[in-house]
Backbone as ProteinMPNN parsed JSONL, in Angstrom:
{"seq_chain_A": "MRGMGNMQNMMKQMQKMQKKMAQAQEELGEERIEGTAGGGMVTVIVSGHKEVLEVNIKEEVVDPEDIEMLQDLVLAATNDAIKKCDELTNNTMGQFTKGMNLPGMF", "coords_chain_A": {"N_chain_A": [[298.238, -81.53, 230.197], [299.273, -83.874, 229.577], [301.84, -84.564, 230.418], [301.533, -85.414, 233.04], [300.57, -88.038, 232.925], [302.81, -89.362, 231.952], [304.494, -88.925, 234.109], [303.213, -90.353, 236.15], [303.382, -92.916, 235.102], [306.148, -93.224, 235.096], [306.606, -93.17, 237.861], [305.296, -95.524, 238.636], [306.942, -97.373, 237.365], [309.313, -96.939, 238.779], [308.55, -97.786, 241.339], [308.122, -100.486, 240.823], [310.746, -101.224, 240.177], [311.972, -100.732, 242.651], [310.785, -102.727, 244.229], [311.785, -105.003, 242.944], [314.509, -104.621, 243.446], [314.571, -104.825, 246.252], [313.803, -107.477, 246.533], [315.948, -108.73, 245.237], [318.034, -108.009, 246.977], [317.253, -109.379, 249.256], [317.449, -112.011, 248.341], [320.195, -112.076, 247.885], [321.126, -112.094, 250.506], [320.626, -114.69, 251.213], [322.467, -116.123, 249.836], [325.446, -118.145, 249.819], [328.765, -117.671, 250.079], [331.967, -118.778, 249.324], [335.237, -118.471, 250.512], [338.706, -119.146, 250.169], [341.938, -120.205, 251.396], [345.416, -121.034, 251.4], [345.435, -123.221, 249.665], [342.959, -124.409, 250.084], [343.093, -125.149, 252.682], [342.102, -123.522, 254.652], [338.841, -122.412, 254.942], [336.339, -120.019, 254.481], [333.01, -119.118, 254.883], [330.643, -116.856, 253.818], [327.619, -114.876, 254.052], [325.517, -113.34, 251.55], [325.268, -110.864, 252.551], [327.602, -110.277, 253.727], [328.078, -111.515, 256.168], [329.864, -113.523, 258.33], [329.552, -116.936, 258.207], [330.624, -119.477, 258.524], [333.735, -120.943, 259.527], [336.218, -122.955, 258.482], [338.853, -125.061, 259.284], [341.453, -127.046, 258.295], [342.849, -129.78, 259.985], [345.593, -130.401, 259.665], [346.827, -127.976, 259.151], [347.069, -126.658, 261.469], [349.382, -125.501, 263.616], [350.827, -125.249, 266.596], [353.171, -123.888, 267.01], [353.261, -121.989, 265.09], [351.218, -119.869, 265.009], [350.747, -117.44, 263.785], [350.791, -117.916, 260.996], [348.429, -119.391, 260.672], [346.563, -117.459, 261.434], [346.972, -115.608, 259.372], [346.088, -117.147, 257.202], [343.37, -117.474, 257.816], [342.563, -114.818, 257.712], [343.132, -114.227, 255.008], [341.385, -116.018, 253.69], [338.938, -115.043, 254.567], [338.948, -112.441, 253.479], [338.99, -113.155, 250.782], [336.465, -114.361, 250.51], [334.805, -112.153, 251.054], [335.502, -110.453, 248.974], [334.53, -111.925, 246.79], [331.86, -111.856, 247.464], [331.335, -109.113, 247.185], [331.671, -108.904, 244.403], [329.558, -110.519, 243.518], [327.404, -109.062, 244.54], [327.712, -106.641, 243.114], [327.3, -107.589, 240.498], [324.675, -108.533, 240.702], [323.09, -106.385, 241.775], [323.87, -104.321, 240.173], [322.494, -104.419, 237.803], [320.273, -102.869, 238.145], [321.087, -100.279, 238.025], [322.278, -99.803, 235.631], [323.521, -97.775, 233.113], [322.674, -95.467, 234.336], [324.5, -93.898, 235.638], [325.057, -93.29, 238.424], [326.764, -92.085, 241.053], [328.424, -93.967, 243.561], [326.574, -95.966, 243.685], [326.324, -99.293, 243.545]], "CA_chain_A": [[298.152, -82.537, 231.233], [299.882, -85.098, 229.057], [303.031, -84.855, 231.207], [301.151, -86.097, 234.282], [300.493, -89.467, 232.634], [304.192, -89.839, 231.876], [305.043, -88.907, 235.467], [302.605, -91.47, 236.864], [303.967, -94.124, 234.538], [307.517, -93.293, 235.601], [306.525, -93.508, 239.289], [304.958, -96.951, 238.706], [308.15, -98.108, 236.994], [310.251, -96.821, 239.897], [308.064, -98.651, 242.418], [308.414, -101.856, 240.384], [312.186, -101.422, 240.308], [312.273, -100.809, 244.081], [310.378, -104.061, 244.685], [312.756, -105.966, 242.407], [315.77, -104.429, 244.17], [314.399, -105.375, 247.594], [313.807, -108.928, 246.385], [317.322, -109.134, 244.914], [318.832, -107.882, 248.197], [316.865, -110.487, 250.129], [318.042, -113.219, 247.765], [321.638, -112.008, 248.139], [321.344, -112.489, 251.895], [320.526, -116.147, 251.304], [323.62, -116.71, 249.149], [326.586, -118.58, 250.621], [329.948, -117.462, 249.255], [333.116, -119.428, 249.955], [336.59, -117.989, 250.267], [339.682, -120.138, 250.625], [343.354, -119.839, 251.454], [346.3, -122.178, 251.654], [345.042, -124.377, 248.854], [341.769, -125.034, 250.66], [343.327, -125.533, 254.077], [341.18, -122.698, 255.434], [337.681, -122.005, 254.17], [335.406, -119.131, 255.172], [331.762, -118.959, 254.154], [329.899, -115.652, 254.218], [326.346, -114.671, 253.375], [325.544, -112.252, 250.592], [325.306, -109.614, 253.315], [328.952, -110.244, 254.318], [328.081, -112.068, 257.523], [330.632, -114.767, 258.357], [328.689, -118.025, 258.639], [331.442, -120.64, 258.893], [335.185, -120.952, 259.342], [336.679, -124.341, 258.525], [340.317, -125.153, 259.261], [341.909, -128.444, 258.27], [343.684, -130.108, 261.144], [347.021, -130.422, 259.351], [347.385, -126.63, 259.058], [347.189, -126.126, 262.83], [350.713, -125.694, 264.198], [350.917, -124.37, 267.768], [354.403, -123.109, 266.925], [353.133, -120.966, 264.044], [349.866, -119.327, 265.056], [350.655, -116.319, 262.833], [350.441, -118.437, 259.683], [347.013, -119.728, 260.713], [345.839, -116.191, 261.438], [347.078, -115.069, 258.015], [345.232, -117.944, 256.326], [341.976, -117.128, 258.118], [342.372, -113.471, 257.189], [343.119, -114.304, 253.546], [340.154, -116.697, 253.273], [337.831, -114.114, 254.829], [339.019, -111.39, 252.458], [338.61, -113.776, 249.514], [335.007, -114.523, 250.523], [334.186, -110.829, 250.98], [335.718, -109.971, 247.598], [333.578, -112.636, 245.942], [330.547, -111.331, 247.826], [331.224, -107.805, 246.529], [331.485, -109.133, 242.971], [328.196, -111.016, 243.348], [326.512, -107.929, 244.79], [327.82, -105.728, 241.971], [326.663, -108.217, 239.342], [323.241, -108.654, 240.941], [322.433, -105.096, 241.968], [324.271, -103.417, 239.104], [321.5, -104.431, 236.732], [319.266, -101.847, 238.404], [321.639, -98.94, 237.819], [322.939, -99.741, 234.325], [323.262, -96.609, 232.28], [322.178, -94.312, 235.094], [325.647, -93.108, 236.077], [324.805, -92.803, 239.778], [327.95, -92.315, 241.861], [328.241, -94.646, 244.831], [325.559, -97.012, 243.586], [326.792, -100.573, 243.059]], "C_chain_A": [[298.803, -83.851, 230.796], [301.097, -85.523, 229.881], [302.728, -85.591, 232.498], [301.075, -87.607, 234.074], [301.877, -90.077, 232.569], [304.81, -89.925, 233.262], [304.488, -90.077, 236.281], [303.193, -92.797, 236.387], [305.396, -94.312, 235.056], [307.533, -93.694, 237.075], [306.192, -94.99, 239.465], [306.184, -97.798, 238.378], [309.181, -98.079, 238.121], [309.83, -97.722, 241.055], [308.325, -100.112, 242.086], [309.89, -102.173, 240.584], [312.578, -101.539, 241.782], [311.919, -102.184, 244.635], [311.374, -105.111, 244.214], [314.096, -105.857, 243.135], [315.685, -105.03, 245.572], [314.43, -106.896, 247.546], [315.229, -109.432, 246.102], [318.208, -109.051, 246.153], [318.52, -109.018, 249.165], [317.493, -111.793, 249.64], [319.554, -113.24, 247.973], [321.958, -112.474, 249.56], [321.307, -113.988, 252.096], [321.694, -116.856, 250.621], [324.7, -117.109, 250.159], [327.817, -118.526, 249.716], [331.153, -117.996, 250.013], [334.42, -118.773, 249.529], [337.572, -118.996, 250.83], [341.08, -119.54, 250.659], [344.15, -121.099, 251.734], [345.889, -123.415, 250.893], [343.854, -125.124, 249.435], [341.944, -125.475, 252.102], [342.431, -124.749, 255.036], [340.075, -122.229, 254.491], [336.785, -121.142, 255.044], [334.186, -118.976, 254.284], [331.035, -117.746, 254.727], [328.561, -115.623, 253.485], [326.515, -113.542, 252.37], [325.511, -110.884, 251.247], [326.608, -109.488, 254.106], [328.986, -110.663, 255.782], [328.837, -113.394, 257.485], [329.749, -115.859, 258.967], [329.484, -119.215, 259.157], [332.914, -120.337, 258.685], [335.61, -122.401, 259.513], [338.191, -124.369, 258.362], [340.693, -126.628, 259.284], [342.94, -128.66, 259.368], [345.178, -129.992, 260.853], [347.653, -129.034, 259.249], [347.609, -126.023, 260.45], [348.551, -126.516, 263.404], [350.843, -124.722, 265.375], [352.168, -123.492, 267.761], [354.303, -121.962, 265.911], [351.687, -120.472, 263.949], [349.692, -118.201, 264.027], [350.266, -116.785, 261.436], [348.952, -118.77, 259.624], [346.158, -118.464, 260.691], [345.841, -115.566, 260.042], [346.164, -115.818, 257.047], [343.755, -117.625, 256.555], [341.65, -115.747, 257.549], [342.263, -113.498, 255.663], [341.833, -114.958, 253.041], [338.947, -115.79, 253.475], [337.8, -113.012, 253.777], [338.619, -111.921, 251.084], [337.091, -113.915, 249.429], [334.311, -113.173, 250.374], [334.344, -110.239, 249.583], [334.718, -110.628, 246.648], [332.152, -112.157, 246.208], [330.311, -109.975, 247.159], [330.975, -107.961, 245.033], [330.061, -109.608, 242.679], [327.184, -109.884, 243.53], [326.533, -106.958, 243.617], [327.129, -106.291, 240.733], [325.148, -108.256, 239.492], [322.555, -107.295, 240.984], [322.772, -104.109, 240.859], [323.279, -103.361, 237.961], [320.45, -103.338, 236.916], [319.771, -100.434, 238.118], [322.365, -98.793, 236.488], [322.529, -98.497, 233.567], [322.802, -95.372, 233.02], [323.28, -93.4, 235.557], [325.392, -92.442, 237.432], [326.023, -93.101, 240.647], [327.604, -93.006, 243.187], [327.193, -95.739, 244.819], [326.15, -98.212, 242.872], [327.674, -100.404, 241.872]], "O_chain_A": [[298.868, -84.812, 231.563], [301.355, -86.718, 230.026], [303.58, -86.322, 233.004], [301.473, -88.373, 234.952], [302.101, -91.18, 233.069], [305.55, -90.859, 233.568], [305.23, -90.719, 237.023], [303.466, -93.688, 237.192], [305.797, -95.421, 235.408], [308.386, -94.478, 237.492], [306.745, -95.645, 240.348], [306.437, -98.813, 239.027], [309.844, -99.081, 238.385], [310.678, -98.354, 241.684], [308.705, -100.892, 242.959], [310.249, -103.238, 241.087], [313.428, -102.36, 242.128], [312.675, -102.745, 245.428], [311.764, -105.997, 244.975], [314.743, -106.867, 243.409], [316.63, -105.674, 246.027], [315.018, -107.534, 248.419], [315.658, -110.44, 246.664], [319.048, -109.925, 246.366], [319.418, -109.553, 249.815], [318.005, -112.581, 250.436], [320.133, -114.3, 248.21], [322.951, -113.167, 249.781], [321.894, -114.504, 253.047], [321.886, -118.057, 250.81], [324.844, -116.488, 251.212], [327.9, -119.241, 248.718], [331.338, -117.704, 251.194], [334.669, -118.553, 248.344], [337.305, -119.63, 251.851], [341.358, -118.515, 250.037], [343.626, -122.093, 252.237], [345.98, -124.53, 251.407], [343.755, -126.343, 249.293], [341.055, -126.1, 252.681], [342.05, -125.248, 256.095], [340.335, -121.723, 253.399], [336.503, -121.48, 256.193], [334.305, -118.733, 253.083], [330.838, -117.624, 255.936], [328.39, -116.256, 252.443], [327.545, -112.869, 252.349], [325.703, -109.865, 250.584], [326.703, -108.689, 255.038], [329.839, -110.206, 256.543], [328.498, -114.285, 256.706], [329.264, -115.727, 260.091], [329.074, -119.88, 260.109], [333.292, -119.58, 257.791], [335.387, -123.002, 260.564], [338.741, -123.783, 257.43], [340.296, -127.366, 260.186], [343.79, -127.807, 259.626], [345.942, -129.534, 261.703], [348.878, -128.914, 259.258], [348.265, -124.99, 260.58], [348.832, -127.69, 263.644], [350.956, -123.513, 265.173], [352.209, -122.464, 268.437], [355.157, -121.076, 265.88], [351.026, -120.646, 262.925], [348.609, -118.034, 263.467], [349.488, -116.113, 260.759], [348.287, -118.465, 258.634], [345.141, -118.413, 260.0], [344.818, -115.053, 259.589], [345.54, -115.21, 256.177], [342.982, -117.519, 255.603], [340.582, -115.543, 256.972], [341.384, -112.85, 255.096], [341.252, -114.493, 252.06], [338.036, -115.771, 252.647], [336.738, -112.688, 253.246], [337.978, -111.212, 250.308], [336.498, -113.621, 248.391], [333.327, -113.064, 249.642], [333.427, -109.6, 249.067], [334.129, -109.957, 245.8], [331.337, -112.065, 245.289], [329.228, -109.713, 246.634], [330.163, -107.236, 244.458], [329.434, -109.161, 241.719], [326.227, -109.766, 242.765], [325.479, -106.501, 243.174], [326.454, -105.562, 240.006], [324.42, -108.038, 238.524], [321.552, -107.081, 240.304], [322.028, -103.154, 240.635], [323.223, -102.373, 237.229], [319.808, -102.926, 235.949], [318.978, -99.502, 237.984], [323.0, -97.768, 236.24], [321.344, -98.208, 233.403], [322.565, -94.334, 232.404], [323.027, -92.23, 235.845], [325.491, -91.224, 237.578], [326.288, -94.265, 240.947], [326.618, -92.665, 243.841], [326.949, -96.373, 245.845], [326.448, -98.127, 241.681], [328.166, -101.39, 241.323]]}, "name": "protein", "num_of_chains": 1, "seq": "MRGMGNMQNMMKQMQKMQKKMAQAQEELGEERIEGTAGGGMVTVIVSGHKEVLEVNIKEEVVDPEDIEMLQDLVLAATNDAIKKCDELTNNTMGQFTKGMNLPGMF"}
């Protein structure tokens, strides 16, 4: 029956880890990550859950004759913010899967 104690202990550890992971995910959602393009002319802020919260465009970059450039800058700033969000998520959530070699997990 000695194995049952180990199994119960392992289950308690897993429940603890699940709580910590849920807390970390909640905290990630509160993070604000900034992506920029055009030397700061366009800034996009996303949450840790990749929700776009703000888009800021400096007035001097707005050229009615070149809307495509503005679209490219917004796209680049958004992609920059999402990339940074992914890195933050991997750094934060990766601590829970270190050494486990679980495919598809952070």
